[in-house]
């Protein structure tokens, strides 16, 4: 089963993805984690990605599409995968479809974790104190929201049209949200 987690910055994709991994046994892959690790190790990918990430901009599709193809061709995801933080553009979504089709698979569920914007901003500010991510500065946070609405939110319509979109209210306790997600995936 291949699951896409879609949501604005701070919507809880990472947290819920980890819980969904426990529940389903499927691996969760986060392009954000892969990129942060590449930056830390100063690999060629990391060197190309770093300044975009620090500014809160998307790393260009020309770079990410290759990463997606590599991830989805790996033996680790033969039973399925939980995609956290990708696809983030329509072009990336098309790359996901192509890569899965190569192994006779498809996107089975898209979970859109829907959280009101005021609450998102509060969560992000809280997180910047705890995690100390270099892209959790107020300017980068603002930029990442703008980027989300402009470049990623169109995926809601993209997947709705394919009848794959499941909207999950992302407010309330972590457990309550996990419960909602679990029932969608198991339905
Ligand atoms: P995340 O941890 O998913 O919030 O990602 C952190 C940053 O990594 C983003 O603000 C982007 O700069 C970059 N990034 C992660 N995933 C992608 C993606 N699928 N496409 C483009 N940029 C990405």
mmCIF file with all atom_site columns, N, CA and C in Angstrom, residues 48-94:
data_model
loop_
_atom_site.group_PDB
_atom_site.id
_atom_site.type_symbol
_atom_site.label_atom_id
_atom_site.label_alt_id
_atom_site.label_comp_id
_atom_site.label_asym_id
_atom_site.label_entity_id
_atom_site.label_seq_id
_atom_site.pdbx_PDB_ins_code
_atom_site.Cartn_x
_atom_site.Cartn_y
_atom_site.Cartn_z
_atom_site.occupancy
_atom_site.B_iso_or_equiv
_atom_site.pdbx_formal_charge
_atom_site.auth_seq_id
_atom_site.auth_comp_id
_atom_site.auth_asym_id
_atom_site.auth_atom_id
_atom_site.pdbx_PDB_model_num
ATOM 1   N N  . UNK A 1 48 ? 23.699 21.171 -3.287  1.00 0.00 ? 48 UNK A N  1
ATOM 2   C CA . UNK A 1 48 ? 22.741 21.826 -4.196  1.00 0.00 ? 48 UNK A CA 1
ATOM 3   C C  . UNK A 1 48 ? 21.491 22.267 -3.438  1.00 0.00 ? 48 UNK A C  1
ATOM 4   N N  . UNK A 1 49 ? 21.089 21.474 -2.434  1.00 0.00 ? 49 UNK A N  1
ATOM 5   C CA . UNK A 1 49 ? 19.784 21.708 -1.784  1.00 0.00 ? 49 UNK A CA 1
ATOM 6   C C  . UNK A 1 49 ? 19.829 22.773 -0.694  1.00 0.00 ? 49 UNK A C  1
ATOM 7   N N  . UNK A 1 50 ? 20.973 22.942 -0.083  1.00 0.00 ? 50 UNK A N  1
ATOM 8   C CA . UNK A 1 50 ? 21.059 23.691 1.162   1.00 0.00 ? 50 UNK A CA 1
ATOM 9   C C  . UNK A 1 50 ? 20.453 25.100 1.125   1.00 0.00 ? 50 UNK A C  1
ATOM 10  N N  . UNK A 1 51 ? 20.848 25.897 0.123   1.00 0.00 ? 51 UNK A N  1
ATOM 11  C CA . UNK A 1 51 ? 20.403 27.295 0.179   1.00 0.00 ? 51 UNK A CA 1
ATOM 12  C C  . UNK A 1 51 ? 18.888 27.393 -0.033  1.00 0.00 ? 51 UNK A C  1
ATOM 13  N N  . UNK A 1 52 ? 18.328 26.505 -0.860  1.00 0.00 ? 52 UNK A N  1
ATOM 14  C CA . UNK A 1 52 ? 16.865 26.515 -1.039  1.00 0.00 ? 52 UNK A CA 1
ATOM 15  C C  . UNK A 1 52 ? 16.197 26.211 0.289   1.00 0.00 ? 52 UNK A C  1
ATOM 16  N N  . UNK A 1 53 ? 16.707 25.209 0.986   1.00 0.00 ? 53 UNK A N  1
ATOM 17  C CA . UNK A 1 53 ? 16.087 24.791 2.254   1.00 0.00 ? 53 UNK A CA 1
ATOM 18  C C  . UNK A 1 53 ? 16.169 25.915 3.287   1.00 0.00 ? 53 UNK A C  1
ATOM 19  N N  . UNK A 1 54 ? 17.338 26.523 3.397   1.00 0.00 ? 54 UNK A N  1
ATOM 20  C CA . UNK A 1 54 ? 17.498 27.579 4.399   1.00 0.00 ? 54 UNK A CA 1
ATOM 21  C C  . UNK A 1 54 ? 16.568 28.760 4.140   1.00 0.00 ? 54 UNK A C  1
ATOM 22  N N  . UNK A 1 55 ? 16.238 28.974 2.866   1.00 0.00 ? 55 UNK A N  1
ATOM 23  C CA . UNK A 1 55 ? 15.334 30.088 2.551   1.00 0.00 ? 55 UNK A CA 1
ATOM 24  C C  . UNK A 1 55 ? 13.864 29.706 2.647   1.00 0.00 ? 55 UNK A C  1
ATOM 25  N N  . UNK A 1 56 ? 13.592 28.421 2.894   1.00 0.00 ? 56 UNK A N  1
ATOM 26  C CA . UNK A 1 56 ? 12.194 27.983 2.954   1.00 0.00 ? 56 UNK A CA 1
ATOM 27  C C  . UNK A 1 56 ? 11.599 27.741 1.582   1.00 0.00 ? 56 UNK A C  1
ATOM 28  N N  . UNK A 1 57 ? 12.464 27.662 0.562   1.00 0.00 ? 57 UNK A N  1
ATOM 29  C CA . UNK A 1 57 ? 11.986 27.408 -0.805  1.00 0.00 ? 57 UNK A CA 1
ATOM 30  C C  . UNK A 1 57 ? 12.026 25.920 -1.092  1.00 0.00 ? 57 UNK A C  1
ATOM 31  N N  . UNK A 1 58 ? 11.249 25.479 -2.071  1.00 0.00 ? 58 UNK A N  1
ATOM 32  C CA . UNK A 1 58 ? 11.350 24.084 -2.486  1.00 0.00 ? 58 UNK A CA 1
ATOM 33  C C  . UNK A 1 58 ? 12.659 23.878 -3.232  1.00 0.00 ? 58 UNK A C  1
ATOM 34  N N  . UNK A 1 59 ? 13.266 22.734 -3.010  1.00 0.00 ? 59 UNK A N  1
ATOM 35  C CA . UNK A 1 59 ? 14.404 22.331 -3.831  1.00 0.00 ? 59 UNK A CA 1
ATOM 36  C C  . UNK A 1 59 ? 13.825 22.041 -5.218  1.00 0.00 ? 59 UNK A C  1
ATOM 37  N N  . UNK A 1 60 ? 14.480 22.515 -6.299  1.00 0.00 ? 60 UNK A N  1
ATOM 38  C CA . UNK A 1 60 ? 13.861 22.404 -7.627  1.00 0.00 ? 60 UNK A CA 1
ATOM 39  C C  . UNK A 1 60 ? 13.500 20.957 -8.009  1.00 0.00 ? 60 UNK A C  1
ATOM 40  N N  . UNK A 1 61 ? 12.400 20.848 -8.759  1.00 0.00 ? 61 UNK A N  1
ATOM 41  C CA . UNK A 1 61 ? 11.928 19.539 -9.202  1.00 0.00 ? 61 UNK A CA 1
ATOM 42  C C  . UNK A 1 61 ? 13.011 18.759 -9.944  1.00 0.00 ? 61 UNK A C  1
ATOM 43  N N  . UNK A 1 62 ? 13.848 19.464 -10.693 1.00 0.00 ? 62 UNK A N  1
ATOM 44  C CA . UNK A 1 62 ? 14.879 18.771 -11.469 1.00 0.00 ? 62 UNK A CA 1
ATOM 45  C C  . UNK A 1 62 ? 15.775 17.939 -10.543 1.00 0.00 ? 62 UNK A C  1
ATOM 46  N N  . UNK A 1 63 ? 15.945 18.402 -9.314  1.00 0.00 ? 63 UNK A N  1
ATOM 47  C CA . UNK A 1 63 ? 16.773 17.667 -8.348  1.00 0.00 ? 63 UNK A CA 1
ATOM 48  C C  . UNK A 1 63 ? 15.927 16.613 -7.629  1.00 0.00 ? 63 UNK A C  1
ATOM 49  N N  . UNK A 1 64 ? 14.710 16.991 -7.235  1.00 0.00 ? 64 UNK A N  1
ATOM 50  C CA . UNK A 1 64 ? 13.881 16.106 -6.403  1.00 0.00 ? 64 UNK A CA 1
ATOM 51  C C  . UNK A 1 64 ? 13.339 14.915 -7.190  1.00 0.00 ? 64 UNK A C  1
ATOM 52  N N  . UNK A 1 65 ? 13.034 15.117 -8.460  1.00 0.00 ? 65 UNK A N  1
ATOM 53  C CA . UNK A 1 65 ? 12.470 14.011 -9.242  1.00 0.00 ? 65 UNK A CA 1
ATOM 54  C C  . UNK A 1 65 ? 13.434 12.821 -9.262  1.00 0.00 ? 65 UNK A C  1
ATOM 55  N N  . UNK A 1 66 ? 14.714 13.093 -9.403  1.00 0.00 ? 66 UNK A N  1
ATOM 56  C CA . UNK A 1 66 ? 15.720 12.014 -9.390  1.00 0.00 ? 66 UNK A CA 1
ATOM 57  C C  . UNK A 1 66 ? 15.739 11.295 -8.048  1.00 0.00 ? 66 UNK A C  1
ATOM 58  N N  . UNK A 1 67 ? 15.623 12.085 -6.974  1.00 0.00 ? 67 UNK A N  1
ATOM 59  C CA . UNK A 1 67 ? 15.610 11.501 -5.626  1.00 0.00 ? 67 UNK A CA 1
ATOM 60  C C  . UNK A 1 67 ? 14.378 10.611 -5.447  1.00 0.00 ? 67 UNK A C  1
ATOM 61  N N  . UNK A 1 68 ? 13.235 11.083 -5.916  1.00 0.00 ? 68 UNK A N  1
ATOM 62  C CA . UNK A 1 68 ? 11.989 10.304 -5.809  1.00 0.00 ? 68 UNK A CA 1
ATOM 63  C C  . UNK A 1 68 ? 12.121 8.993  -6.583  1.00 0.00 ? 68 UNK A C  1
ATOM 64  N N  . UNK A 1 69 ? 12.674 9.086  -7.801  1.00 0.00 ? 69 UNK A N  1
ATOM 65  C CA . UNK A 1 69 ? 12.814 7.867  -8.619  1.00 0.00 ? 69 UNK A CA 1
ATOM 66  C C  . UNK A 1 69 ? 13.700 6.849  -7.907  1.00 0.00 ? 69 UNK A C  1
ATOM 67  N N  . UNK A 1 70 ? 14.769 7.361  -7.299  1.00 0.00 ? 70 UNK A N  1
ATOM 68  C CA . UNK A 1 70 ? 15.701 6.482  -6.596  1.00 0.00 ? 70 UNK A CA 1
ATOM 69  C C  . UNK A 1 70 ? 15.014 5.811  -5.393  1.00 0.00 ? 70 UNK A C  1
ATOM 70  N N  . UNK A 1 71 ? 14.315 6.620  -4.613  1.00 0.00 ? 71 UNK A N  1
ATOM 71  C CA . UNK A 1 71 ? 13.642 6.110  -3.412  1.00 0.00 ? 71 UNK A CA 1
ATOM 72  C C  . UNK A 1 71 ? 12.613 5.042  -3.787  1.00 0.00 ? 71 UNK A C  1
ATOM 73  N N  . UNK A 1 72 ? 11.809 5.325  -4.810  1.00 0.00 ? 72 UNK A N  1
ATOM 74  C CA . UNK A 1 72 ? 10.706 4.416  -5.133  1.00 0.00 ? 72 UNK A CA 1
ATOM 75  C C  . UNK A 1 72 ? 11.170 3.195  -5.933  1.00 0.00 ? 72 UNK A C  1
ATOM 76  N N  . UNK A 1 73 ? 12.434 3.193  -6.358  1.00 0.00 ? 73 UNK A N  1
ATOM 77  C CA . UNK A 1 73 ? 12.967 2.009  -7.040  1.00 0.00 ? 73 UNK A CA 1
ATOM 78  C C  . UNK A 1 73 ? 13.636 1.078  -6.034  1.00 0.00 ? 73 UNK A C  1
ATOM 79  N N  . UNK A 1 74 ? 13.752 1.522  -4.789  1.00 0.00 ? 74 UNK A N  1
ATOM 80  C CA . UNK A 1 74 ? 14.519 0.748  -3.810  1.00 0.00 ? 74 UNK A CA 1
ATOM 81  C C  . UNK A 1 74 ? 13.726 -0.473 -3.317  1.00 0.00 ? 74 UNK A C  1
ATOM 82  N N  . UNK A 1 75 ? 14.455 -1.534 -2.979  1.00 0.00 ? 75 UNK A N  1
ATOM 83  C CA . UNK A 1 75 ? 13.812 -2.761 -2.502  1.00 0.00 ? 75 UNK A CA 1
ATOM 84  C C  . UNK A 1 75 ? 13.075 -2.547 -1.185  1.00 0.00 ? 75 UNK A C  1
ATOM 85  N N  . UNK A 1 76 ? 13.448 -1.501 -0.448  1.00 0.00 ? 76 UNK A N  1
ATOM 86  C CA . UNK A 1 76 ? 12.809 -1.241 0.853   1.00 0.00 ? 76 UNK A CA 1
ATOM 87  C C  . UNK A 1 76 ? 11.323 -0.941 0.728   1.00 0.00 ? 76 UNK A C  1
ATOM 88  N N  . UNK A 1 77 ? 10.897 -0.523 -0.460  1.00 0.00 ? 77 UNK A N  1
ATOM 89  C CA . UNK A 1 77 ? 9.512  -0.065 -0.572  1.00 0.00 ? 77 UNK A CA 1
ATOM 90  C C  . UNK A 1 77 ? 8.642  -1.018 -1.399  1.00 0.00 ? 77 UNK A C  1
ATOM 91  N N  . UNK A 1 78 ? 9.110  -2.259 -1.585  1.00 0.00 ? 78 UNK A N  1
ATOM 92  C CA . UNK A 1 78 ? 8.325  -3.182 -2.426  1.00 0.00 ? 78 UNK A CA 1
ATOM 93  C C  . UNK A 1 78 ? 6.923  -3.449 -1.866  1.00 0.00 ? 78 UNK A C  1
ATOM 94  N N  . UNK A 1 79 ? 6.788  -3.473 -0.534  1.00 0.00 ? 79 UNK A N  1
ATOM 95  C CA . UNK A 1 79 ? 5.456  -3.733 0.050   1.00 0.00 ? 79 UNK A CA 1
ATOM 96  C C  . UNK A 1 79 ? 4.627  -2.467 0.122   1.00 0.00 ? 79 UNK A C  1
ATOM 97  N N  . UNK A 1 80 ? 5.293  -1.328 -0.096  1.00 0.00 ? 80 UNK A N  1
ATOM 98  C CA . UNK A 1 80 ? 4.588  -0.056 -0.011  1.00 0.00 ? 80 UNK A CA 1
ATOM 99  C C  . UNK A 1 80 ? 5.388  0.926  0.804   1.00 0.00 ? 80 UNK A C  1
ATOM 100 N N  . UNK A 1 81 ? 4.885  2.141  0.866   1.00 0.00 ? 81 UNK A N  1
ATOM 101 C CA . UNK A 1 81 ? 5.647  3.203  1.511   1.00 0.00 ? 81 UNK A CA 1
ATOM 102 C C  . UNK A 1 81 ? 4.694  4.304  1.983   1.00 0.00 ? 81 UNK A C  1
ATOM 103 N N  . UNK A 1 82 ? 5.122  4.966  3.036   1.00 0.00 ? 82 UNK A N  1
ATOM 104 C CA . UNK A 1 82 ? 4.416  6.159  3.492   1.00 0.00 ? 82 UNK A CA 1
ATOM 105 C C  . UNK A 1 82 ? 5.256  7.352  3.068   1.00 0.00 ? 82 UNK A C  1
ATOM 106 N N  . UNK A 1 83 ? 4.723  8.179  2.190   1.00 0.00 ? 83 UNK A N  1
ATOM 107 C CA . UNK A 1 83 ? 5.486  9.314  1.653   1.00 0.00 ? 83 UNK A CA 1
ATOM 108 C C  . UNK A 1 83 ? 5.205  10.556 2.492   1.00 0.00 ? 83 UNK A C  1
ATOM 109 N N  . UNK A 1 84 ? 6.251  11.039 3.144   1.00 0.00 ? 84 UNK A N  1
ATOM 110 C CA . UNK A 1 84 ? 6.131  12.189 4.047   1.00 0.00 ? 84 UNK A CA 1
ATOM 111 C C  . UNK A 1 84 ? 6.915  13.349 3.443   1.00 0.00 ? 84 UNK A C  1
ATOM 112 N N  . UNK A 1 85 ? 6.192  14.373 2.988   1.00 0.00 ? 85 UNK A N  1
ATOM 113 C CA . UNK A 1 85 ? 6.887  15.546 2.445   1.00 0.00 ? 85 UNK A CA 1
ATOM 114 C C  . UNK A 1 85 ? 7.159  15.459 0.950   1.00 0.00 ? 85 UNK A C  1
ATOM 115 N N  . UNK A 1 86 ? 6.638  14.467 0.311   1.00 0.00 ? 86 UNK A N  1
ATOM 116 C CA . UNK A 1 86 ? 6.649  14.411 -1.153  1.00 0.00 ? 86 UNK A CA 1
ATOM 117 C C  . UNK A 1 86 ? 5.476  13.537 -1.590  1.00 0.00 ? 86 UNK A C  1
ATOM 118 N N  . UNK A 1 87 ? 4.917  13.768 -2.765  1.00 0.00 ? 87 UNK A N  1
ATOM 119 C CA . UNK A 1 87 ? 5.245  14.845 -3.688  1.00 0.00 ? 87 UNK A CA 1
ATOM 120 C C  . UNK A 1 87 ? 4.797  16.209 -3.148  1.00 0.00 ? 87 UNK A C  1
ATOM 121 N N  . UNK A 1 88 ? 5.479  17.262 -3.598  1.00 0.00 ? 88 UNK A N  1
ATOM 122 C CA . UNK A 1 88 ? 5.144  18.616 -3.181  1.00 0.00 ? 88 UNK A CA 1
ATOM 123 C C  . UNK A 1 88 ? 4.753  19.503 -4.345  1.00 0.00 ? 88 UNK A C  1
ATOM 124 N N  . UNK A 1 89 ? 4.846  18.986 -5.553  1.00 0.00 ? 89 UNK A N  1
ATOM 125 C CA . UNK A 1 89 ? 4.404  19.722 -6.740  1.00 0.00 ? 89 UNK A CA 1
ATOM 126 C C  . UNK A 1 89 ? 3.711  18.717 -7.660  1.00 0.00 ? 89 UNK A C  1
ATOM 127 N N  . UNK A 1 90 ? 2.956  19.247 -8.616  1.00 0.00 ? 90 UNK A N  1
ATOM 128 C CA . UNK A 1 90 ? 2.291  18.349 -9.564  1.00 0.00 ? 90 UNK A CA 1
ATOM 129 C C  . UNK A 1 90 ? 3.332  17.553 -10.340 1.00 0.00 ? 90 UNK A C  1
ATOM 130 N N  . UNK A 1 91 ? 4.436  18.215 -10.685 1.00 0.00 ? 91 UNK A N  1
ATOM 131 C CA . UNK A 1 91 ? 5.476  17.494 -11.428 1.00 0.00 ? 91 UNK A CA 1
ATOM 132 C C  . UNK A 1 91 ? 6.031  16.315 -10.608 1.00 0.00 ? 91 UNK A C  1
ATOM 133 N N  . UNK A 1 92 ? 6.204  16.533 -9.319  1.00 0.00 ? 92 UNK A N  1
ATOM 134 C CA . UNK A 1 92 ? 6.670  15.438 -8.460  1.00 0.00 ? 92 UNK A CA 1
ATOM 135 C C  . UNK A 1 92 ? 5.613  14.333 -8.365  1.00 0.00 ? 92 UNK A C  1
ATOM 136 N N  . UNK A 1 93 ? 4.343  14.731 -8.313  1.00 0.00 ? 93 UNK A N  1
ATOM 137 C CA . UNK A 1 93 ? 3.267  13.726 -8.220  1.00 0.00 ? 93 UNK A CA 1
ATOM 138 C C  . UNK A 1 93 ? 3.268  12.850 -9.474  1.00 0.00 ? 93 UNK A C  1
ATOM 139 N N  . UNK A 1 94 ? 3.539  13.467 -10.611 1.00 0.00 ? 94 UNK A N  1
ATOM 140 C CA . UNK A 1 94 ? 3.598  12.682 -11.850 1.00 0.00 ? 94 UNK A CA 1
ATOM 141 C C  . UNK A 1 94 ? 4.793  11.733 -11.818 1.00 0.00 ? 94 UNK A C  1
#
